[in-house]
Amino acid sequence: MEQKFGINTIDVKQLRVFCEQEGQSVQYQKGEQIECEGQPSQWFGFVVEGCFKYVTRGISDRHEHITWFSFAGEFVGDYPSCLDRQPSKTTIEAMMPSRVHRISGEQLMCFYYRNTDTMELRSIIGEHLLNQARARYLDFHRTTPRERYELLMRRCPGIVEHLPLNVIASFLNISPKTISMIRRDITFGR
């Protein structure tokens, strides 16, 4: 998993600065939502501190499935849905006390229409998101649970210190028991 709009992936400094200057600083407590699945998506922001999880519910089992994370130094929001106020495809929830420089979808669209450079940034972000989604989809088909765990540890070092194992297991689409076995095997060199 690459960082979604992370500061280490593509140059989004203009967008971060816009969120800092034009956005509202909003505090979220653990469990508070920035977006709710099925409701019109309206917010996008830069995470100053904290962490958010992206959650969807199974169609038949209604179990929580974690599909993404946004950490401090990254952007948070249901980006495509926010641009045109479509229903959010996911619930985005603070996993700890968090602070975001938040803008509306309308503000984001106004930012993009400023000039050709910002329109080009919109295109680059769209391509980046498509590449991330494709890589994640392919990982589910071409890797074992252990390989997915190892990829996550390489892409997001230290994630296990910040998130409970059941959350990481949900993101990797494996059971908590499987992740415990993987960690045990890695620890004892199996």
mmCIF file of C-alpha atoms in Angstrom:
data_model
loop_
_atom_site.group_PDB
_atom_site.id
_atom_site.type_symbol
_atom_site.label_atom_id
_atom_site.label_comp_id
_atom_site.label_asym_id
_atom_site.label_seq_id
_atom_site.Cartn_x
_atom_site.Cartn_y
_atom_site.Cartn_z
ATOM 1 C CA MET A 1 0.000 0.000 0.000
ATOM 2 C CA GLU A 2 1.425 3.324 -0.999
ATOM 3 C CA GLN A 3 0.453 6.340 0.951
ATOM 4 C CA LYS A 4 -2.708 7.764 -0.551
ATOM 5 C CA PHE A 5 -1.727 11.218 -1.823
ATOM 6 C CA GLY A 6 1.249 10.957 0.519
ATOM 7 C CA ILE A 7 3.886 13.623 0.646
ATOM 8 C CA ASN A 8 6.383 10.991 -0.482
ATOM 9 C CA THR A 9 4.539 9.855 -3.617
ATOM 10 C CA ILE A 10 3.605 12.716 -5.948
ATOM 11 C CA ASP A 11 4.165 16.456 -5.641
ATOM 12 C CA VAL A 12 0.980 17.771 -4.085
ATOM 13 C CA LYS A 13 2.478 20.703 -2.181
ATOM 14 C CA GLN A 14 0.155 23.187 -3.944
ATOM 15 C CA LEU A 15 -2.872 21.225 -2.764
ATOM 16 C CA ARG A 16 -1.548 20.885 0.804
ATOM 17 C CA VAL A 17 -0.876 24.640 0.971
ATOM 18 C CA PHE A 18 -4.373 25.353 -0.388
ATOM 19 C CA CYS A 19 -5.925 23.148 2.325
ATOM 20 C CA GLU A 20 -3.835 24.864 5.008
ATOM 21 C CA GLN A 21 -4.670 28.396 3.821
ATOM 22 C CA GLU A 22 -8.277 28.013 2.696
ATOM 23 C CA GLY A 23 -9.424 25.092 4.827
ATOM 24 C CA GLN A 24 -10.896 24.925 8.261
ATOM 25 C CA SER A 25 -8.882 23.197 11.004
ATOM 26 C CA VAL A 26 -11.179 20.457 12.332
ATOM 27 C CA GLN A 27 -10.587 18.112 15.273
ATOM 28 C CA TYR A 28 -11.959 14.566 15.118
ATOM 29 C CA GLN A 29 -12.171 12.320 18.141
ATOM 30 C CA LYS A 30 -11.668 8.567 17.870
ATOM 31 C CA GLY A 31 -14.695 7.092 16.081
ATOM 32 C CA GLU A 32 -15.913 10.368 14.548
ATOM 33 C CA GLN A 33 -16.557 10.272 10.809
ATOM 34 C CA ILE A 34 -15.384 12.680 8.134
ATOM 35 C CA GLU A 35 -17.587 10.872 5.562
ATOM 36 C CA CYS A 36 -20.362 8.287 5.828
ATOM 37 C CA GLU A 37 -20.894 5.573 3.217
ATOM 38 C CA GLY A 38 -23.980 6.303 1.111
ATOM 39 C CA GLN A 39 -24.211 9.976 2.154
ATOM 40 C CA PRO A 40 -23.139 12.790 -0.212
ATOM 41 C CA SER A 41 -19.387 13.112 0.000
ATOM 42 C CA GLN A 42 -18.405 16.662 0.833
ATOM 43 C CA TRP A 43 -15.003 16.867 2.530
ATOM 44 C CA PHE A 44 -11.366 16.558 1.560
ATOM 45 C CA GLY A 45 -8.431 17.522 3.717
ATOM 46 C CA PHE A 46 -4.822 17.304 4.783
ATOM 47 C CA VAL A 47 -4.214 15.229 7.922
ATOM 48 C CA VAL A 48 -2.099 17.271 10.333
ATOM 49 C CA GLU A 49 -2.132 14.669 13.090
ATOM 50 C CA GLY A 50 -3.809 11.331 13.672
ATOM 51 C CA CYS A 51 -5.034 8.516 11.460
ATOM 52 C CA PHE A 52 -8.206 7.616 9.567
ATOM 53 C CA LYS A 53 -9.527 4.282 8.347
ATOM 54 C CA TYR A 54 -11.712 3.762 5.292
ATOM 55 C CA VAL A 55 -14.482 1.281 6.057
ATOM 56 C CA THR A 56 -17.144 -0.414 4.001
ATOM 57 C CA ARG A 57 -19.726 -2.972 5.096
ATOM 58 C CA GLY A 58 -20.207 -6.355 3.481
ATOM 59 C CA ILE A 59 -23.350 -6.589 1.374
ATOM 60 C CA SER A 60 -24.682 -9.740 3.016
ATOM 61 C CA ASP A 61 -22.703 -10.072 6.250
ATOM 62 C CA ARG A 62 -22.562 -6.337 7.137
ATOM 63 C CA HIS A 63 -19.104 -6.908 8.635
ATOM 64 C CA GLU A 64 -16.672 -4.012 8.643
ATOM 65 C CA HIS A 65 -13.988 -4.226 5.949
ATOM 66 C CA ILE A 66 -11.085 -1.779 6.047
ATOM 67 C CA THR A 67 -9.971 -0.694 2.589
ATOM 68 C CA TRP A 68 -7.488 2.129 3.210
ATOM 69 C CA PHE A 69 -5.769 4.393 5.734
ATOM 70 C CA SER A 70 -4.742 8.047 5.784
ATOM 71 C CA PHE A 71 -2.007 9.091 8.194
ATOM 72 C CA ALA A 72 -0.553 12.443 9.260
ATOM 73 C CA GLY A 73 1.094 14.095 6.265
ATOM 74 C CA GLU A 74 -1.428 12.606 3.826
ATOM 75 C CA PHE A 75 -4.784 13.626 2.425
ATOM 76 C CA VAL A 76 -8.097 12.169 3.546
ATOM 77 C CA GLY A 77 -11.419 11.960 1.755
ATOM 78 C CA ASP A 78 -13.413 10.012 -0.806
ATOM 79 C CA TYR A 79 -11.678 11.975 -3.532
ATOM 80 C CA PRO A 80 -13.655 11.016 -6.673
ATOM 81 C CA SER A 81 -17.020 11.258 -4.892
ATOM 82 C CA CYS A 82 -16.090 14.552 -3.233
ATOM 83 C CA LEU A 83 -15.414 16.258 -6.559
ATOM 84 C CA ASP A 84 -19.039 15.973 -7.671
ATOM 85 C CA ARG A 85 -20.844 15.324 -4.344
ATOM 86 C CA GLN A 86 -21.706 11.746 -5.193
ATOM 87 C CA PRO A 87 -22.546 9.361 -2.345
ATOM 88 C CA SER A 88 -19.424 8.345 -0.501
ATOM 89 C CA LYS A 89 -18.302 4.804 -1.318
ATOM 90 C CA THR A 90 -16.816 4.386 2.161
ATOM 91 C CA THR A 91 -17.074 5.608 5.715
ATOM 92 C CA ILE A 92 -13.947 7.456 6.817
ATOM 93 C CA GLU A 93 -13.421 7.368 10.567
ATOM 94 C CA ALA A 94 -10.778 8.737 12.934
ATOM 95 C CA MET A 95 -8.825 5.943 14.635
ATOM 96 C CA MET A 96 -7.439 8.316 17.277
ATOM 97 C CA PRO A 97 -7.770 12.021 18.048
ATOM 98 C CA SER A 98 -6.949 13.661 14.703
ATOM 99 C CA ARG A 99 -6.748 17.116 13.155
ATOM 100 C CA VAL A 100 -7.439 17.948 9.499
ATOM 101 C CA HIS A 101 -7.251 21.099 7.373
ATOM 102 C CA ARG A 102 -10.577 20.458 5.651
ATOM 103 C CA ILE A 103 -12.035 21.933 2.457
ATOM 104 C CA SER A 104 -15.279 21.242 0.626
ATOM 105 C CA GLY A 105 -15.556 19.547 -2.743
ATOM 106 C CA GLU A 106 -16.634 22.884 -4.185
ATOM 107 C CA GLN A 107 -13.481 24.565 -2.879
ATOM 108 C CA LEU A 108 -11.410 21.746 -4.340
ATOM 109 C CA MET A 109 -13.019 22.161 -7.771
ATOM 110 C CA CYS A 110 -12.435 25.936 -7.651
ATOM 111 C CA PHE A 111 -8.785 25.240 -6.844
ATOM 112 C CA TYR A 112 -8.474 22.968 -9.891
ATOM 113 C CA TYR A 113 -10.063 25.528 -12.218
ATOM 114 C CA ARG A 114 -7.519 28.209 -11.271
ATOM 115 C CA ASN A 115 -5.071 27.442 -14.086
ATOM 116 C CA THR A 116 -3.585 24.733 -16.292
ATOM 117 C CA ASP A 117 -1.064 23.691 -13.618
ATOM 118 C CA THR A 118 -3.780 22.877 -11.097
ATOM 119 C CA MET A 119 -5.849 21.097 -13.774
ATOM 120 C CA GLU A 120 -2.766 19.040 -14.607
ATOM 121 C CA LEU A 121 -2.387 18.210 -10.896
ATOM 122 C CA ARG A 122 -5.979 16.944 -10.880
ATOM 123 C CA SER A 123 -5.098 14.635 -13.772
ATOM 124 C CA ILE A 124 -1.921 13.404 -12.065
ATOM 125 C CA ILE A 125 -3.829 12.649 -8.848
ATOM 126 C CA GLY A 126 -6.476 10.717 -10.806
ATOM 127 C CA GLU A 127 -3.827 8.618 -12.541
ATOM 128 C CA HIS A 128 -2.045 8.030 -9.248
ATOM 129 C CA LEU A 129 -5.258 6.793 -7.612
ATOM 130 C CA LEU A 130 -5.964 4.489 -10.549
ATOM 131 C CA ASN A 131 -2.463 3.021 -10.300
ATOM 132 C CA GLN A 132 -2.816 2.472 -6.546
ATOM 133 C CA ALA A 133 -6.187 0.761 -6.928
ATOM 134 C CA ARG A 134 -4.862 -1.449 -9.697
ATOM 135 C CA ALA A 135 -1.780 -2.444 -7.671
ATOM 136 C CA ARG A 136 -3.943 -3.298 -4.648
ATOM 137 C CA TYR A 137 -6.316 -5.350 -6.799
ATOM 138 C CA LEU A 138 -3.440 -7.236 -8.407
ATOM 139 C CA ASP A 139 -1.841 -7.856 -4.995
ATOM 140 C CA PHE A 140 -5.001 -9.656 -3.873
ATOM 141 C CA HIS A 141 -4.687 -12.013 -6.827
ATOM 142 C CA ARG A 142 -0.953 -12.594 -7.076
ATOM 143 C CA THR A 143 0.212 -12.681 -3.468
ATOM 144 C CA THR A 144 -0.269 -14.955 -0.502
ATOM 145 C CA PRO A 145 -1.479 -13.534 2.815
ATOM 146 C CA ARG A 146 2.110 -13.562 4.096
ATOM 147 C CA GLU A 147 3.357 -11.736 1.005
ATOM 148 C CA ARG A 148 0.606 -9.100 1.431
ATOM 149 C CA TYR A 149 1.649 -8.649 5.059
ATOM 150 C CA GLU A 150 5.332 -8.297 4.092
ATOM 151 C CA LEU A 151 4.467 -5.805 1.318
ATOM 152 C CA LEU A 152 2.501 -3.717 3.815
ATOM 153 C CA MET A 153 5.400 -3.766 6.289
ATOM 154 C CA ARG A 154 7.785 -2.556 3.557
ATOM 155 C CA ARG A 155 5.416 0.125 2.279
ATOM 156 C CA CYS A 156 4.309 1.355 5.721
ATOM 157 C CA PRO A 157 7.081 0.605 8.219
ATOM 158 C CA GLY A 158 5.895 0.922 11.794
ATOM 159 C CA ILE A 159 2.215 0.464 10.988
ATOM 160 C CA VAL A 160 1.945 -2.340 13.557
ATOM 161 C CA GLU A 161 2.872 0.117 16.312
ATOM 162 C CA HIS A 162 -0.066 2.350 15.396
ATOM 163 C CA LEU A 163 -2.889 -0.014 14.476
ATOM 164 C CA PRO A 164 -4.414 -3.083 16.127
ATOM 165 C CA LEU A 165 -3.749 -6.395 14.392
ATOM 166 C CA ASN A 166 -7.453 -6.962 13.652
ATOM 167 C CA VAL A 167 -7.489 -3.670 11.684
ATOM 168 C CA ILE A 168 -4.405 -4.682 9.695
ATOM 169 C CA ALA A 169 -5.922 -8.132 9.121
ATOM 170 C CA SER A 170 -9.100 -6.559 7.734
ATOM 171 C CA PHE A 171 -7.077 -4.356 5.384
ATOM 172 C CA LEU A 172 -5.152 -7.404 4.128
ATOM 173 C CA ASN A 173 -8.390 -9.401 3.844
ATOM 174 C CA ILE A 174 -7.159 -12.148 6.174
ATOM 175 C CA SER A 175 -8.297 -13.334 9.592
ATOM 176 C CA PRO A 176 -6.665 -12.098 12.807
ATOM 177 C CA LYS A 177 -5.646 -15.718 13.461
ATOM 178 C CA THR A 178 -3.818 -15.870 10.108
ATOM 179 C CA ILE A 179 -1.982 -12.621 10.768
ATOM 180 C CA SER A 180 -0.900 -13.918 14.179
ATOM 181 C CA MET A 181 0.449 -17.088 12.555
ATOM 182 C CA ILE A 182 2.300 -15.034 9.928
ATOM 183 C CA ARG A 183 3.878 -12.825 12.596
ATOM 184 C CA ARG A 184 4.874 -15.889 14.645
ATOM 185 C CA ASP A 185 6.452 -17.546 11.575
ATOM 186 C CA ILE A 186 8.381 -14.375 10.749
ATOM 187 C CA THR A 187 9.554 -13.973 14.353
ATOM 188 C CA PHE A 188 10.823 -17.570 14.548
ATOM 189 C CA GLY A 189 12.242 -17.618 11.024
ATOM 190 C CA ARG A 190 9.855 -20.047 9.377
#
